[in-house]
Tab-separated table of N, CA, C and O in Angstrom:
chain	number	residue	atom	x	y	z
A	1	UNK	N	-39.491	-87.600	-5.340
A	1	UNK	CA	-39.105	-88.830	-6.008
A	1	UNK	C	-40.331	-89.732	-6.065
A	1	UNK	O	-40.139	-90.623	-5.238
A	2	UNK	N	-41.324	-89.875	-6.576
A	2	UNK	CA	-41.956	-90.678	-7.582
A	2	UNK	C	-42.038	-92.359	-6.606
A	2	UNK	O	-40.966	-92.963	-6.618
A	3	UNK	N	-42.746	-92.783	-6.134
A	3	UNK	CA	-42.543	-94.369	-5.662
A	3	UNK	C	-42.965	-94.598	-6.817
A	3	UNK	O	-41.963	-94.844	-7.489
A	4	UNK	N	-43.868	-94.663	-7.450
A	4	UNK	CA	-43.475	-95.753	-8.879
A	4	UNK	C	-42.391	-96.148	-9.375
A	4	UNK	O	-42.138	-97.300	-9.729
A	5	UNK	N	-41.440	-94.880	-9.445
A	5	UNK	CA	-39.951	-95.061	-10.034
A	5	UNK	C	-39.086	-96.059	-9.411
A	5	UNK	O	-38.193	-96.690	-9.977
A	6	UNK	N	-39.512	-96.154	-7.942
A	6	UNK	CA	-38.686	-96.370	-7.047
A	6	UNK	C	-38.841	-98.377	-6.822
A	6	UNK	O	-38.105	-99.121	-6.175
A	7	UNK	N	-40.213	-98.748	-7.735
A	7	UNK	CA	-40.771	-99.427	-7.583
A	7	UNK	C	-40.177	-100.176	-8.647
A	7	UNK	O	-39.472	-101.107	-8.257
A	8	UNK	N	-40.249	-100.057	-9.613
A	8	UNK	CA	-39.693	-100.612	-10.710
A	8	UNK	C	-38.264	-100.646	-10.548
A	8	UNK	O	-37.852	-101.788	-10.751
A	9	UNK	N	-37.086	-99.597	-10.177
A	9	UNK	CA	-35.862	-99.863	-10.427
A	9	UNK	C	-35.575	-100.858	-8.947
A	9	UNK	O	-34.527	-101.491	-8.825
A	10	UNK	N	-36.396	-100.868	-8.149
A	10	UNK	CA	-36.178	-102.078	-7.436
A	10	UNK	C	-36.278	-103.464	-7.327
A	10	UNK	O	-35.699	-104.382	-6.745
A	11	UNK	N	-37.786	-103.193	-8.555
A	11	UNK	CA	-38.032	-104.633	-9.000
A	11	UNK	C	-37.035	-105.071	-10.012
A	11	UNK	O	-36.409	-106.096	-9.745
A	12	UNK	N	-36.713	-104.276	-11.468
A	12	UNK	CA	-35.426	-104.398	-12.100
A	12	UNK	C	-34.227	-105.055	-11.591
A	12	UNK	O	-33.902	-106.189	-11.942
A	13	UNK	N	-33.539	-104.307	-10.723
A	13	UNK	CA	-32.141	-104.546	-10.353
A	13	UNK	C	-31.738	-105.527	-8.842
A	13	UNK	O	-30.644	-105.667	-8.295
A	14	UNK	N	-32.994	-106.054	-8.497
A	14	UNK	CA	-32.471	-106.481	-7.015
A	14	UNK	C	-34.136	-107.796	-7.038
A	14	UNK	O	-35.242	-107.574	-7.530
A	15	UNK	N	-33.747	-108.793	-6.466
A	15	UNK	CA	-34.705	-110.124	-5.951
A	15	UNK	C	-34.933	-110.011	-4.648
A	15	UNK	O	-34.174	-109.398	-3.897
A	16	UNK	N	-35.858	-110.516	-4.326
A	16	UNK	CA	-36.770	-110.410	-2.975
A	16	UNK	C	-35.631	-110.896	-1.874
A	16	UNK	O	-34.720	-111.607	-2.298
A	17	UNK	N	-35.649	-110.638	-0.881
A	17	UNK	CA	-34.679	-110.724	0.234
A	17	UNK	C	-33.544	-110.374	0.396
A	17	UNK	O	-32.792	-110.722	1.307
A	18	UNK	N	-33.198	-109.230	-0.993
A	18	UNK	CA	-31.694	-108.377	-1.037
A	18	UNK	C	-31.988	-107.493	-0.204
A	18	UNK	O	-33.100	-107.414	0.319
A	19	UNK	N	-30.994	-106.689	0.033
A	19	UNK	CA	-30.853	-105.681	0.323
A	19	UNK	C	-30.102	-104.371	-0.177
A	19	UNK	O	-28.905	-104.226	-0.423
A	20	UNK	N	-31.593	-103.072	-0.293
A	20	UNK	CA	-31.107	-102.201	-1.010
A	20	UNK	C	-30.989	-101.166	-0.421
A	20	UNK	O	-31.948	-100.788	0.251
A	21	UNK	N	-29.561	-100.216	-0.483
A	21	UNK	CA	-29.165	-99.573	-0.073
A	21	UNK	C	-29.311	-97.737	-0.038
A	21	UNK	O	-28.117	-97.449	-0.111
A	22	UNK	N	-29.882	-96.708	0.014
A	22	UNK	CA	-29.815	-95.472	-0.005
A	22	UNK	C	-28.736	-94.705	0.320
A	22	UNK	O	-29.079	-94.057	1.308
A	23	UNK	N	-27.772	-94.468	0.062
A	23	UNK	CA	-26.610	-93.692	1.167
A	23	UNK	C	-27.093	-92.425	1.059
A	23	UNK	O	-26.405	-91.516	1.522
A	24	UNK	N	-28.445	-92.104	0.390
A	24	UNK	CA	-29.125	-90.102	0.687
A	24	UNK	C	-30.574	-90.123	0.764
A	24	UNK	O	-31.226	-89.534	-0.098
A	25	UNK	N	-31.312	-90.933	2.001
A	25	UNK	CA	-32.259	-91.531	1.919
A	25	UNK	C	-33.425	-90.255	2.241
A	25	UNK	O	-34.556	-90.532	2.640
A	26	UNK	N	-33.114	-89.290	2.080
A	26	UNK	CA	-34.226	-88.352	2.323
A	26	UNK	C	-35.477	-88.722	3.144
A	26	UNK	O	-35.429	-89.045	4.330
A	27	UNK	N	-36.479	-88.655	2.487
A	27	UNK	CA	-37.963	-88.918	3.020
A	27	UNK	C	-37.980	-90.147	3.135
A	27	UNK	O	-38.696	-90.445	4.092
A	28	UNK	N	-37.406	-91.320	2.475
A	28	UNK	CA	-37.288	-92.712	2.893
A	28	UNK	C	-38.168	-93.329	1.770
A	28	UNK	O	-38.713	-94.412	1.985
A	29	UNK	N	-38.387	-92.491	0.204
A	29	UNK	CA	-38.954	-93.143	-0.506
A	29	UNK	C	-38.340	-94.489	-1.116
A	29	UNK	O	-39.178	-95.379	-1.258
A	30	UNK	N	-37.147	-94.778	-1.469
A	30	UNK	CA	-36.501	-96.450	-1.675
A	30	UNK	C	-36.991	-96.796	-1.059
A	30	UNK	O	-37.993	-97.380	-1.470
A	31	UNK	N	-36.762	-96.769	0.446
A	31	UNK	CA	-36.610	-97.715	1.726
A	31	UNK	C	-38.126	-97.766	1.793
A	31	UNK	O	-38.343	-98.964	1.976
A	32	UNK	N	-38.966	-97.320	1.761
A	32	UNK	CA	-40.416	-97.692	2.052
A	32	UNK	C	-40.496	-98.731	0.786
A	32	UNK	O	-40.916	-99.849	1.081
A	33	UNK	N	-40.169	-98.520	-0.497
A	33	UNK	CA	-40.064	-99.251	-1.553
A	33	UNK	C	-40.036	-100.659	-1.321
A	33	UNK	O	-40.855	-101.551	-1.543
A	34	UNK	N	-38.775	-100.640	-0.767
A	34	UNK	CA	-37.885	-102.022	-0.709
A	34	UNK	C	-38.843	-102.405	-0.060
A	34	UNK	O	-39.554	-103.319	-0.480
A	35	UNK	N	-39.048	-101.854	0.986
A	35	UNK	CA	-40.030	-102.881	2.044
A	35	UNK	C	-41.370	-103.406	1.516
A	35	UNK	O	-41.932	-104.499	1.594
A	36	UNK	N	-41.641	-102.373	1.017
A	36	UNK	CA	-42.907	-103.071	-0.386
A	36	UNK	C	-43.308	-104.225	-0.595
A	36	UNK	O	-44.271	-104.943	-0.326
A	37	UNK	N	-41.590	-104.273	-1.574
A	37	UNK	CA	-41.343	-105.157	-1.972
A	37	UNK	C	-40.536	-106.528	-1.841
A	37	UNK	O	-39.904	-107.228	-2.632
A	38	UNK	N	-40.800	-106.583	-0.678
A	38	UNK	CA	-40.236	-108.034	0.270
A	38	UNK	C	-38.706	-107.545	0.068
A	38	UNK	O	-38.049	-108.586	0.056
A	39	UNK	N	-37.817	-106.421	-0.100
A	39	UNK	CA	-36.890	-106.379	0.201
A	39	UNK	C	-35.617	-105.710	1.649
A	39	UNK	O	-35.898	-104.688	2.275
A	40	UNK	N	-34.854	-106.180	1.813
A	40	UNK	CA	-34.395	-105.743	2.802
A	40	UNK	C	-34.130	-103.875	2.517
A	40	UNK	O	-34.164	-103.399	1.383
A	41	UNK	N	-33.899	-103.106	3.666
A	41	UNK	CA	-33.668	-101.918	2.866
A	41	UNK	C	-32.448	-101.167	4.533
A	41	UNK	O	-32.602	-101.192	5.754
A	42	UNK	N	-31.504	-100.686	3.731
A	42	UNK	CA	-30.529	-99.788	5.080
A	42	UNK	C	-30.605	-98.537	4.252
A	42	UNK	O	-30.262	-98.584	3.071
A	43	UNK	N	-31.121	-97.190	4.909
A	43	UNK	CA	-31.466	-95.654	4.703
A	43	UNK	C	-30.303	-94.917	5.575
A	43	UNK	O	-30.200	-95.063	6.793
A	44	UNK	N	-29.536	-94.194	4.868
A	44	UNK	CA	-28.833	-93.225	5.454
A	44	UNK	C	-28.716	-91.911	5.098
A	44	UNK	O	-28.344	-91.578	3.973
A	45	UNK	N	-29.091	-90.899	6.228
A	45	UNK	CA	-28.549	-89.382	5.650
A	45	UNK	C	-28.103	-88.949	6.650
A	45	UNK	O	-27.895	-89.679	7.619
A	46	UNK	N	-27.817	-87.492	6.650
A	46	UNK	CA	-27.033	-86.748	8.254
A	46	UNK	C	-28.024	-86.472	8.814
A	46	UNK	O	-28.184	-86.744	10.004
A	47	UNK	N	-29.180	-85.691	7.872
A	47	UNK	CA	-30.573	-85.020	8.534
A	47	UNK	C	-30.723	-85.666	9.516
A	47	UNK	O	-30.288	-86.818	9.525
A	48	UNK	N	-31.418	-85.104	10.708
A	48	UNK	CA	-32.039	-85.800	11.883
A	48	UNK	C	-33.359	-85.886	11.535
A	48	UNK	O	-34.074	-86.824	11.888
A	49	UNK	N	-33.976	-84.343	10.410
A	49	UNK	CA	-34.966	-83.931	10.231
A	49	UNK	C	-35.848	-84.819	9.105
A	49	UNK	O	-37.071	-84.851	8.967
A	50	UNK	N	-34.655	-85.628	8.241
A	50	UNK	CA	-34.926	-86.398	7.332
A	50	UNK	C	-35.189	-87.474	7.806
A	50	UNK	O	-36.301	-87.983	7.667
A	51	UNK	N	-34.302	-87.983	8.405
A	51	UNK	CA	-34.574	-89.094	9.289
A	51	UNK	C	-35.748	-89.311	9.988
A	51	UNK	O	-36.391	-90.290	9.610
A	52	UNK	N	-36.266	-88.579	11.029
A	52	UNK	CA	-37.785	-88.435	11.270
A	52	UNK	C	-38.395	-88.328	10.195
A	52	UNK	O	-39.294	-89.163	10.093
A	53	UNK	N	-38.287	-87.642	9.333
A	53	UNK	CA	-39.802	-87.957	8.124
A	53	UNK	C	-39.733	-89.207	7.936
A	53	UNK	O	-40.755	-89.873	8.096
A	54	UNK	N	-38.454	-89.862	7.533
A	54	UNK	CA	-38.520	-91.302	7.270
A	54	UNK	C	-39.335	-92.091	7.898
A	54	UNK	O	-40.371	-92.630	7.507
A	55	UNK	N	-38.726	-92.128	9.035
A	55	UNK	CA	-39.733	-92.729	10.218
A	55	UNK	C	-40.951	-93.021	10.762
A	55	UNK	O	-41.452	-93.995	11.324
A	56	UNK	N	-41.482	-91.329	10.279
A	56	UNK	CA	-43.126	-91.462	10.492
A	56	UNK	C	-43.854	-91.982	8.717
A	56	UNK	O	-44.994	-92.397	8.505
A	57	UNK	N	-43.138	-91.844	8.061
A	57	UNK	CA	-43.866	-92.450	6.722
A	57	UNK	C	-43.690	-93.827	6.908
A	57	UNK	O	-44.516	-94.427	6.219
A	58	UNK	N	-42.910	-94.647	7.592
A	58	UNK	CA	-42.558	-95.768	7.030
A	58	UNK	C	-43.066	-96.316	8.430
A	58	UNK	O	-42.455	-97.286	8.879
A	59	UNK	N	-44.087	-95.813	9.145
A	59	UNK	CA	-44.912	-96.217	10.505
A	59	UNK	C	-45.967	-97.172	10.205
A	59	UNK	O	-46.521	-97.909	11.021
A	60	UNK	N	-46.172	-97.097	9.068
A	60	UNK	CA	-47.466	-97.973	8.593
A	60	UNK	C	-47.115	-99.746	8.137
A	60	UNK	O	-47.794	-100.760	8.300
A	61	UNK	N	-46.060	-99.579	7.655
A	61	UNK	CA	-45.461	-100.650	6.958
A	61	UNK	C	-44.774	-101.317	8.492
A	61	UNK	O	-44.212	-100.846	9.481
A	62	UNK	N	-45.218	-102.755	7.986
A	62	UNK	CA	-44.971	-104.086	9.182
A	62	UNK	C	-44.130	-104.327	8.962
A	62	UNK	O	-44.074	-105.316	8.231
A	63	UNK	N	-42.431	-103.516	9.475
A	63	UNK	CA	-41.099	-104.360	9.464
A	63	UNK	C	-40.481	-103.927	10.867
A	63	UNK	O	-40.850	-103.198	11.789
A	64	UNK	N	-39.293	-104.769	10.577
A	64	UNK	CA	-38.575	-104.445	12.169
A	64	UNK	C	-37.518	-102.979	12.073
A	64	UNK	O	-36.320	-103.061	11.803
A	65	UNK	N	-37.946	-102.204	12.239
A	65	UNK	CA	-36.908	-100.821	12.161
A	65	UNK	C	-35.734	-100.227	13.425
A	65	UNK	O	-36.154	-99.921	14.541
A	66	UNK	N	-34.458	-100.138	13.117
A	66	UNK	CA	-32.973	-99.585	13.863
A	66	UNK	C	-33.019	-98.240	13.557
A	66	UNK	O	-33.042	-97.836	12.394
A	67	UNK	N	-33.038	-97.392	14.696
A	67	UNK	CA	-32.278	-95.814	14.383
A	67	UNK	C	-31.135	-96.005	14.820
A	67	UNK	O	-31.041	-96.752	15.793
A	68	UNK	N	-30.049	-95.472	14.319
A	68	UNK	CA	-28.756	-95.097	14.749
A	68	UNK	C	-28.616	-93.864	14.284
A	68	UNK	O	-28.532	-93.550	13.097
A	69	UNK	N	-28.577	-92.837	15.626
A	69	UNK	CA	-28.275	-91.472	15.530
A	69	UNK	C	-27.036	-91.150	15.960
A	69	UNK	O	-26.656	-89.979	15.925
């Protein structure tokens, strides 16, 4: 999935301090998005395995991050 894509339909459809939602957040490309872009972001999948990728991609970016496993 493309972060450009992810970049624009976030800037499109949602203003800075929403919050945007994934309910199949795979690798965590939205959710790194959102955070980008001054937006709030909640990532969900079953993967544990997904979930860790999420995690370590989105290690760089300065926000406050919750696991719930």
């Amino acid at each position: 999935f493309p972060e450009k894509l992810a970049n624009r339909v976030i800037n499109l459809l949602s203003y800075e301090s929403d919050t945007v939602l994934d309910p199949f957040c795979g690798s965590g490309t939205t959710c790194k998005s959102a955070l980008k872009n001054n937006r709030n972001a909640i990532g969900i999948d079953i993967s544990n395995k997904y979930c860790e990728i999420t995690m370590s991609s989105m290690a760089n970016i300065n926000s406050y991050l919750e696991i719930g496993i």
